[in-house]
mmCIF file with all atom_site columns, C-alpha atoms in Angstrom:
data_model
loop_
_atom_site.group_PDB
_atom_site.id
_atom_site.type_symbol
_atom_site.label_atom_id
_atom_site.label_alt_id
_atom_site.label_comp_id
_atom_site.label_asym_id
_atom_site.label_entity_id
_atom_site.label_seq_id
_atom_site.pdbx_PDB_ins_code
_atom_site.Cartn_x
_atom_site.Cartn_y
_atom_site.Cartn_z
_atom_site.occupancy
_atom_site.B_iso_or_equiv
_atom_site.pdbx_formal_charge
_atom_site.auth_seq_id
_atom_site.auth_comp_id
_atom_site.auth_asym_id
_atom_site.auth_atom_id
_atom_site.pdbx_PDB_model_num
ATOM 1   C CA . MET U 1 1   ? -0.365  -0.174 0.494  1.00 0.00 ? 1   MET U CA 1
ATOM 2   C CA . GLN U 1 2   ? 1.573   2.942  -1.405 1.00 0.00 ? 2   GLN U CA 1
ATOM 3   C CA . HIS U 1 3   ? 0.022   5.577  0.446  1.00 0.00 ? 3   HIS U CA 1
ATOM 4   C CA . ARG U 1 4   ? 0.228   4.180  4.111  1.00 0.00 ? 4   ARG U CA 1
ATOM 5   C CA . PRO U 1 5   ? 2.664   6.561  5.646  1.00 0.00 ? 5   PRO U CA 1
ATOM 6   C CA . ALA U 1 6   ? 0.310   9.706  3.690  1.00 0.00 ? 6   ALA U CA 1
ATOM 7   C CA . VAL U 1 7   ? -2.299  7.837  5.954  1.00 0.00 ? 7   VAL U CA 1
ATOM 8   C CA . PHE U 1 8   ? -0.185  7.661  8.892  1.00 0.00 ? 8   PHE U CA 1
ATOM 9   C CA . ALA U 1 9   ? 0.996   11.350 9.806  1.00 0.00 ? 9   ALA U CA 1
ATOM 10  C CA . ALA U 1 10  ? -3.386  12.110 8.356  1.00 0.00 ? 10  ALA U CA 1
ATOM 11  C CA . LEU U 1 11  ? -5.125  9.946  11.211 1.00 0.00 ? 11  LEU U CA 1
ATOM 12  C CA . LEU U 1 12  ? -1.270  10.927 13.929 1.00 0.00 ? 12  LEU U CA 1
ATOM 13  C CA . GLY U 1 13  ? -1.836  13.958 13.080 1.00 0.00 ? 13  GLY U CA 1
ATOM 14  C CA . LEU U 1 14  ? -5.736  13.743 13.338 1.00 0.00 ? 14  LEU U CA 1
ATOM 15  C CA . THR U 1 15  ? -6.510  12.232 16.361 1.00 0.00 ? 15  THR U CA 1
ATOM 16  C CA . ARG U 1 16  ? -3.324  14.258 18.380 1.00 0.00 ? 16  ARG U CA 1
ATOM 17  C CA . ALA U 1 17  ? -5.649  17.156 17.933 1.00 0.00 ? 17  ALA U CA 1
ATOM 18  C CA . GLY U 1 18  ? -8.431  15.345 18.971 1.00 0.00 ? 18  GLY U CA 1
ATOM 19  C CA . SER U 1 19  ? -6.826  14.099 22.579 1.00 0.00 ? 19  SER U CA 1
ATOM 20  C CA . ALA U 1 20  ? -5.457  17.987 23.380 1.00 0.00 ? 20  ALA U CA 1
ATOM 21  C CA . ILE U 1 21  ? -8.869  19.397 22.134 1.00 0.00 ? 21  ILE U CA 1
ATOM 22  C CA . GLY U 1 22  ? -10.938 16.032 24.587 1.00 0.00 ? 22  GLY U CA 1
ATOM 23  C CA . ASP U 1 23  ? -7.959  16.523 27.235 1.00 0.00 ? 23  ASP U CA 1
ATOM 24  C CA . PHE U 1 24  ? -8.304  20.233 27.252 1.00 0.00 ? 24  PHE U CA 1
ATOM 25  C CA . TRP U 1 25  ? -11.747 21.222 25.943 1.00 0.00 ? 25  TRP U CA 1
ATOM 26  C CA . VAL U 1 26  ? -14.297 18.836 27.133 1.00 0.00 ? 26  VAL U CA 1
ATOM 27  C CA . GLN U 1 27  ? -12.612 17.342 29.936 1.00 0.00 ? 27  GLN U CA 1
ATOM 28  C CA . SER U 1 28  ? -14.384 19.439 33.023 1.00 0.00 ? 28  SER U CA 1
ATOM 29  C CA . ASP U 1 29  ? -12.858 20.742 36.257 1.00 0.00 ? 29  ASP U CA 1
ATOM 30  C CA . PHE U 1 30  ? -13.807 18.707 38.220 1.00 0.00 ? 30  PHE U CA 1
ATOM 31  C CA . CYS U 1 31  ? -12.844 15.503 35.895 1.00 0.00 ? 31  CYS U CA 1
ATOM 32  C CA . ALA U 1 32  ? -9.435  16.558 35.935 1.00 0.00 ? 32  ALA U CA 1
ATOM 33  C CA . ARG U 1 33  ? -8.943  17.169 39.641 1.00 0.00 ? 33  ARG U CA 1
ATOM 34  C CA . VAL U 1 34  ? -11.231 14.278 41.013 1.00 0.00 ? 34  VAL U CA 1
ATOM 35  C CA . LYS U 1 35  ? -9.542  11.335 37.959 1.00 0.00 ? 35  LYS U CA 1
ATOM 36  C CA . GLY U 1 36  ? -6.895  10.260 40.726 1.00 0.00 ? 36  GLY U CA 1
ATOM 37  C CA . ALA U 1 37  ? -9.026  10.282 44.141 1.00 0.00 ? 37  ALA U CA 1
ATOM 38  C CA . SER U 1 38  ? -8.826  7.509  46.136 1.00 0.00 ? 38  SER U CA 1
ATOM 39  C CA . ASP U 1 39  ? -9.687  6.593  49.891 1.00 0.00 ? 39  ASP U CA 1
ATOM 40  C CA . ASP U 1 40  ? -6.585  6.499  50.959 1.00 0.00 ? 40  ASP U CA 1
ATOM 41  C CA . HIS U 1 41  ? -5.839  10.205 48.796 1.00 0.00 ? 41  HIS U CA 1
ATOM 42  C CA . PRO U 1 42  ? -9.172  11.616 48.769 1.00 0.00 ? 42  PRO U CA 1
ATOM 43  C CA . VAL U 1 43  ? -9.617  14.547 46.591 1.00 0.00 ? 43  VAL U CA 1
ATOM 44  C CA . THR U 1 44  ? -11.750 17.433 47.313 1.00 0.00 ? 44  THR U CA 1
ATOM 45  C CA . TYR U 1 45  ? -13.526 19.632 44.841 1.00 0.00 ? 45  TYR U CA 1
ATOM 46  C CA . VAL U 1 46  ? -14.354 22.873 45.452 1.00 0.00 ? 46  VAL U CA 1
ATOM 47  C CA . ASP U 1 47  ? -17.165 23.533 42.761 1.00 0.00 ? 47  ASP U CA 1
ATOM 48  C CA . PRO U 1 48  ? -16.409 26.795 41.021 1.00 0.00 ? 48  PRO U CA 1
ATOM 49  C CA . ALA U 1 49  ? -19.875 28.445 40.694 1.00 0.00 ? 49  ALA U CA 1
ATOM 50  C CA . THR U 1 50  ? -21.005 27.210 44.320 1.00 0.00 ? 50  THR U CA 1
ATOM 51  C CA . GLU U 1 51  ? -17.819 27.368 46.068 1.00 0.00 ? 51  GLU U CA 1
ATOM 52  C CA . GLU U 1 52  ? -19.478 23.172 47.505 1.00 0.00 ? 52  GLU U CA 1
ATOM 53  C CA . LYS U 1 53  ? -16.472 21.933 48.879 1.00 0.00 ? 53  LYS U CA 1
ATOM 54  C CA . THR U 1 54  ? -17.036 17.608 48.259 1.00 0.00 ? 54  THR U CA 1
ATOM 55  C CA . THR U 1 55  ? -14.929 14.914 49.822 1.00 0.00 ? 55  THR U CA 1
ATOM 56  C CA . HIS U 1 56  ? -14.176 12.089 47.181 1.00 0.00 ? 56  HIS U CA 1
ATOM 57  C CA . GLY U 1 57  ? -12.697 8.573  46.952 1.00 0.00 ? 57  GLY U CA 1
ATOM 58  C CA . THR U 1 58  ? -12.404 5.434  44.862 1.00 0.00 ? 58  THR U CA 1
ATOM 59  C CA . ALA U 1 59  ? -15.272 5.137  43.559 1.00 0.00 ? 59  ALA U CA 1
ATOM 60  C CA . ASP U 1 60  ? -15.762 8.542  42.293 1.00 0.00 ? 60  ASP U CA 1
ATOM 61  C CA . GLY U 1 61  ? -12.057 8.855  41.228 1.00 0.00 ? 61  GLY U CA 1
ATOM 62  C CA . ARG U 1 62  ? -12.774 6.100  38.972 1.00 0.00 ? 62  ARG U CA 1
ATOM 63  C CA . LYS U 1 63  ? -16.110 7.192  37.020 1.00 0.00 ? 63  LYS U CA 1
ATOM 64  C CA . ALA U 1 64  ? -14.725 10.667 37.090 1.00 0.00 ? 64  ALA U CA 1
ATOM 65  C CA . CYS U 1 65  ? -11.717 9.400  35.193 1.00 0.00 ? 65  CYS U CA 1
ATOM 66  C CA . LEU U 1 66  ? -13.531 7.436  33.764 1.00 0.00 ? 66  LEU U CA 1
ATOM 67  C CA . THR U 1 67  ? -15.550 9.401  32.381 1.00 0.00 ? 67  THR U CA 1
ATOM 68  C CA . HIS U 1 68  ? -12.611 11.753 30.943 1.00 0.00 ? 68  HIS U CA 1
ATOM 69  C CA . CYS U 1 69  ? -11.544 8.576  28.205 1.00 0.00 ? 69  CYS U CA 1
ATOM 70  C CA . LEU U 1 70  ? -14.285 8.283  26.542 1.00 0.00 ? 70  LEU U CA 1
ATOM 71  C CA . THR U 1 71  ? -16.494 11.770 26.723 1.00 0.00 ? 71  THR U CA 1
ATOM 72  C CA . TYR U 1 72  ? -11.918 11.931 25.719 1.00 0.00 ? 72  TYR U CA 1
ATOM 73  C CA . THR U 1 73  ? -11.369 8.962  22.991 1.00 0.00 ? 73  THR U CA 1
ATOM 74  C CA . ALA U 1 74  ? -15.402 10.467 21.767 1.00 0.00 ? 74  ALA U CA 1
ATOM 75  C CA . THR U 1 75  ? -13.455 13.566 21.127 1.00 0.00 ? 75  THR U CA 1
ATOM 76  C CA . GLN U 1 76  ? -10.470 12.008 19.032 1.00 0.00 ? 76  GLN U CA 1
ATOM 77  C CA . ALA U 1 77  ? -12.571 9.978  16.897 1.00 0.00 ? 77  ALA U CA 1
ATOM 78  C CA . ILE U 1 78  ? -15.243 13.102 15.885 1.00 0.00 ? 78  ILE U CA 1
ATOM 79  C CA . VAL U 1 79  ? -11.742 14.719 14.581 1.00 0.00 ? 79  VAL U CA 1
ATOM 80  C CA . ALA U 1 80  ? -10.173 11.909 13.222 1.00 0.00 ? 80  ALA U CA 1
ATOM 81  C CA . GLY U 1 81  ? -13.212 11.186 11.663 1.00 0.00 ? 81  GLY U CA 1
ATOM 82  C CA . ALA U 1 82  ? -14.358 14.003 9.815  1.00 0.00 ? 82  ALA U CA 1
ATOM 83  C CA . GLY U 1 83  ? -10.773 14.718 9.376  1.00 0.00 ? 83  GLY U CA 1
ATOM 84  C CA . ALA U 1 84  ? -10.614 11.040 7.272  1.00 0.00 ? 84  ALA U CA 1
ATOM 85  C CA . ARG U 1 85  ? -13.740 11.894 5.638  1.00 0.00 ? 85  ARG U CA 1
ATOM 86  C CA . ALA U 1 86  ? -12.995 15.511 4.114  1.00 0.00 ? 86  ALA U CA 1
ATOM 87  C CA . LEU U 1 87  ? -9.264  13.784 4.003  1.00 0.00 ? 87  LEU U CA 1
ATOM 88  C CA . GLY U 1 88  ? -10.670 11.459 1.565  1.00 0.00 ? 88  GLY U CA 1
ATOM 89  C CA . ILE U 1 89  ? -9.493  8.818  3.909  1.00 0.00 ? 89  ILE U CA 1
ATOM 90  C CA . ARG U 1 90  ? -11.472 6.172  4.649  1.00 0.00 ? 90  ARG U CA 1
ATOM 91  C CA . VAL U 1 91  ? -10.256 4.061  7.983  1.00 0.00 ? 91  VAL U CA 1
ATOM 92  C CA . HIS U 1 92  ? -11.155 0.244  7.962  1.00 0.00 ? 92  HIS U CA 1
ATOM 93  C CA . PRO U 1 93  ? -14.294 -0.029 10.956 1.00 0.00 ? 93  PRO U CA 1
ATOM 94  C CA . ALA U 1 94  ? -12.393 -2.312 12.826 1.00 0.00 ? 94  ALA U CA 1
ATOM 95  C CA . ALA U 1 95  ? -8.925  -1.087 12.835 1.00 0.00 ? 95  ALA U CA 1
ATOM 96  C CA . ALA U 1 96  ? -10.326 2.729  13.958 1.00 0.00 ? 96  ALA U CA 1
ATOM 97  C CA . ALA U 1 97  ? -12.215 0.826  16.441 1.00 0.00 ? 97  ALA U CA 1
ATOM 98  C CA . ALA U 1 98  ? -9.019  -1.555 17.565 1.00 0.00 ? 98  ALA U CA 1
ATOM 99  C CA . ALA U 1 99  ? -6.574  2.129  17.908 1.00 0.00 ? 99  ALA U CA 1
ATOM 100 C CA . LEU U 1 100 ? -9.402  4.260  18.980 1.00 0.00 ? 100 LEU U CA 1
ATOM 101 C CA . ALA U 1 101 ? -9.222  1.581  21.938 1.00 0.00 ? 101 ALA U CA 1
ATOM 102 C CA . ILE U 1 102 ? -6.113  1.796  22.140 1.00 0.00 ? 102 ILE U CA 1
ATOM 103 C CA . SER U 1 103 ? -6.524  5.541  23.069 1.00 0.00 ? 103 SER U CA 1
ATOM 104 C CA . PHE U 1 104 ? -8.623  5.009  26.175 1.00 0.00 ? 104 PHE U CA 1
ATOM 105 C CA . GLY U 1 105 ? -6.890  1.717  27.637 1.00 0.00 ? 105 GLY U CA 1
ATOM 106 C CA . THR U 1 106 ? -3.852  3.382  27.581 1.00 0.00 ? 106 THR U CA 1
ATOM 107 C CA . HIS U 1 107 ? -5.533  7.587  28.587 1.00 0.00 ? 107 HIS U CA 1
ATOM 108 C CA . TYR U 1 108 ? -7.371  6.376  31.464 1.00 0.00 ? 108 TYR U CA 1
ATOM 109 C CA . ALA U 1 109 ? -4.117  4.280  32.734 1.00 0.00 ? 109 ALA U CA 1
ATOM 110 C CA . ALA U 1 110 ? -2.494  7.005  32.517 1.00 0.00 ? 110 ALA U CA 1
ATOM 111 C CA . ASP U 1 111 ? -4.715  9.394  34.113 1.00 0.00 ? 111 ASP U CA 1
ATOM 112 C CA . ARG U 1 112 ? -5.722  7.839  37.335 1.00 0.00 ? 112 ARG U CA 1
ATOM 113 C CA . ARG U 1 113 ? -3.160  9.429  39.071 1.00 0.00 ? 113 ARG U CA 1
ATOM 114 C CA . VAL U 1 114 ? -3.893  7.930  42.707 1.00 0.00 ? 114 VAL U CA 1
ATOM 115 C CA . PRO U 1 115 ? -0.937  8.432  44.644 1.00 0.00 ? 115 PRO U CA 1
ATOM 116 C CA . GLY U 1 116 ? 1.919   6.546  44.698 1.00 0.00 ? 116 GLY U CA 1
ATOM 117 C CA . LYS U 1 117 ? 0.054   4.312  42.933 1.00 0.00 ? 117 LYS U CA 1
ATOM 118 C CA . GLY U 1 118 ? 0.202   5.356  39.084 1.00 0.00 ? 118 GLY U CA 1
ATOM 119 C CA . LEU U 1 119 ? 1.351   3.991  37.104 1.00 0.00 ? 119 LEU U CA 1
ATOM 120 C CA . LEU U 1 120 ? 2.826   6.239  34.971 1.00 0.00 ? 120 LEU U CA 1
ATOM 121 C CA . GLU U 1 121 ? 4.208   7.162  38.761 1.00 0.00 ? 121 GLU U CA 1
ATOM 122 C CA . LYS U 1 122 ? 5.440   4.473  39.039 1.00 0.00 ? 122 LYS U CA 1
ATOM 123 C CA . ILE U 1 123 ? 7.093   3.505  35.497 1.00 0.00 ? 123 ILE U CA 1
ATOM 124 C CA . ALA U 1 124 ? 9.053   7.180  36.067 1.00 0.00 ? 124 ALA U CA 1
ATOM 125 C CA . THR U 1 125 ? 10.141  5.786  39.302 1.00 0.00 ? 125 THR U CA 1
ATOM 126 C CA . ASN U 1 126 ? 10.983  2.252  38.501 1.00 0.00 ? 126 ASN U CA 1
ATOM 127 C CA . THR U 1 127 ? 13.796  4.253  35.595 1.00 0.00 ? 127 THR U CA 1
ATOM 128 C CA . GLY U 1 128 ? 15.358  6.481  37.293 1.00 0.00 ? 128 GLY U CA 1
ATOM 129 C CA . LYS U 1 129 ? 12.654  9.706  35.972 1.00 0.00 ? 129 LYS U CA 1
ATOM 130 C CA . GLY U 1 130 ? 10.769  9.940  39.639 1.00 0.00 ? 130 GLY U CA 1
ATOM 131 C CA . GLY U 1 131 ? 12.249  12.911 40.555 1.00 0.00 ? 131 GLY U CA 1
ATOM 132 C CA . PHE U 1 132 ? 11.539  14.836 36.916 1.00 0.00 ? 132 PHE U CA 1
ATOM 133 C CA . TYR U 1 133 ? 7.855   13.508 37.786 1.00 0.00 ? 133 TYR U CA 1
ATOM 134 C CA . LYS U 1 134 ? 7.366   15.093 41.431 1.00 0.00 ? 134 LYS U CA 1
ATOM 135 C CA . LEU U 1 135 ? 9.358   18.683 39.543 1.00 0.00 ? 135 LEU U CA 1
ATOM 136 C CA . ALA U 1 136 ? 6.549   20.616 39.439 1.00 0.00 ? 136 ALA U CA 1
ATOM 137 C CA . ASP U 1 137 ? 8.750   24.255 39.365 1.00 0.00 ? 137 ASP U CA 1
ATOM 138 C CA . PHE U 1 138 ? 10.978  26.298 36.985 1.00 0.00 ? 138 PHE U CA 1
ATOM 139 C CA . GLY U 1 139 ? 7.702   26.435 35.041 1.00 0.00 ? 139 GLY U CA 1
ATOM 140 C CA . MET U 1 140 ? 7.813   22.799 34.738 1.00 0.00 ? 140 MET U CA 1
ATOM 141 C CA . ASN U 1 141 ? 5.296   20.250 35.561 1.00 0.00 ? 141 ASN U CA 1
ATOM 142 C CA . GLY U 1 142 ? 7.207   16.692 35.493 1.00 0.00 ? 142 GLY U CA 1
ATOM 143 C CA . ALA U 1 143 ? 4.023   14.242 35.766 1.00 0.00 ? 143 ALA U CA 1
ATOM 144 C CA . PHE U 1 144 ? 2.020   16.373 33.012 1.00 0.00 ? 144 PHE U CA 1
ATOM 145 C CA . HIS U 1 145 ? 5.224   16.147 30.223 1.00 0.00 ? 145 HIS U CA 1
ATOM 146 C CA . LEU U 1 146 ? 5.811   11.945 30.655 1.00 0.00 ? 146 LEU U CA 1
ATOM 147 C CA . ASP U 1 147 ? 1.743   11.844 30.803 1.00 0.00 ? 147 ASP U CA 1
ATOM 148 C CA . SER U 1 148 ? 2.127   13.615 26.871 1.00 0.00 ? 148 SER U CA 1
ATOM 149 C CA . ALA U 1 149 ? 4.581   11.588 25.557 1.00 0.00 ? 149 ALA U CA 1
ATOM 150 C CA . TRP U 1 150 ? 3.267   8.195  27.209 1.00 0.00 ? 150 TRP U CA 1
ATOM 151 C CA . HIS U 1 151 ? -0.216  9.664  25.117 1.00 0.00 ? 151 HIS U CA 1
ATOM 152 C CA . HIS U 1 152 ? 1.807   10.202 22.260 1.00 0.00 ? 152 HIS U CA 1
ATOM 153 C CA . GLY U 1 153 ? 3.316   7.499  22.084 1.00 0.00 ? 153 GLY U CA 1
ATOM 154 C CA . TRP U 1 154 ? -0.099  5.450  21.932 1.00 0.00 ? 154 TRP U CA 1
ATOM 155 C CA . GLU U 1 155 ? -1.211  7.541  19.918 1.00 0.00 ? 155 GLU U CA 1
ATOM 156 C CA . THR U 1 156 ? 1.543   6.879  17.252 1.00 0.00 ? 156 THR U CA 1
ATOM 157 C CA . VAL U 1 157 ? 0.500   3.003  17.848 1.00 0.00 ? 157 VAL U CA 1
ATOM 158 C CA . ALA U 1 158 ? -2.951  3.572  17.248 1.00 0.00 ? 158 ALA U CA 1
ATOM 159 C CA . ALA U 1 159 ? -1.968  5.679  13.644 1.00 0.00 ? 159 ALA U CA 1
ATOM 160 C CA . VAL U 1 160 ? 0.183   2.691  13.198 1.00 0.00 ? 160 VAL U CA 1
ATOM 161 C CA . VAL U 1 161 ? -3.456  0.309  13.776 1.00 0.00 ? 161 VAL U CA 1
ATOM 162 C CA . ALA U 1 162 ? -5.629  2.664  12.393 1.00 0.00 ? 162 ALA U CA 1
ATOM 163 C CA . THR U 1 163 ? -3.693  2.378  8.758  1.00 0.00 ? 163 THR U CA 1
ATOM 164 C CA . THR U 1 164 ? -4.680  -1.350 8.401  1.00 0.00 ? 164 THR U CA 1
ATOM 165 C CA . LYS U 1 165 ? -6.905  -2.128 5.586  1.00 0.00 ? 165 LYS U CA 1
ATOM 166 C CA . ALA U 1 166 ? -7.319  1.682  5.172  1.00 0.00 ? 166 ALA U CA 1
ATOM 167 C CA . THR U 1 167 ? -7.985  3.016  1.454  1.00 0.00 ? 167 THR U CA 1
ATOM 168 C CA . THR U 1 168 ? -8.052  6.520  0.090  1.00 0.00 ? 168 THR U CA 1
ATOM 169 C CA . ARG U 1 169 ? -11.916 7.475  -2.561 1.00 0.00 ? 169 ARG U CA 1
#
C-alpha cells in the first residue's frame, strides 16, 4: 500500500488534535481534579460556581477518569473521522475501533494517577525519572510532560493500527 505513510501521518495529526481538544477543552474541571482520587488519598473538590466542597474517594475517582476517557476518545473519534472523510481516507471500522480502544485503555491507565500507585509514577520511579515526575517548579510539571509523552507514544501506535486496511477515495 503506497499511501499508508501519508494516511498514517494524517491520522496521527488528527488524533493528536483530537487528544488536545479532549484533554484540555472537553474534560470537565471536576474530572480533571477528581480522576486520581482514592479512599487513601481523597480529593476535595470545590465547585467553582457554588463554592460547595465535596470529598471524593476511589469510586468517584474511577468514575471521573472513566467519564474523561470516554469524552476524550469520543472527541478523537469525531476529529479523526471528520478529518479522514475530508481528506478522502477510508479507515476500516475494525482498525478504527482497535485504535480507539488502544487510546482509551492507555489513557485511562495513565490518568488514574493515585499518588504512589499510579502507572506513570511507577514507571517513572522504576526508570530513574521519579524526580522529574515530581518536579513542579521552574515553570515545569514533570508529571504533565511524562503524561503527554505517554499519550503521544500510544497515539502513534493507534495511528499505525488505524492504517490497517485503510484506503483512499
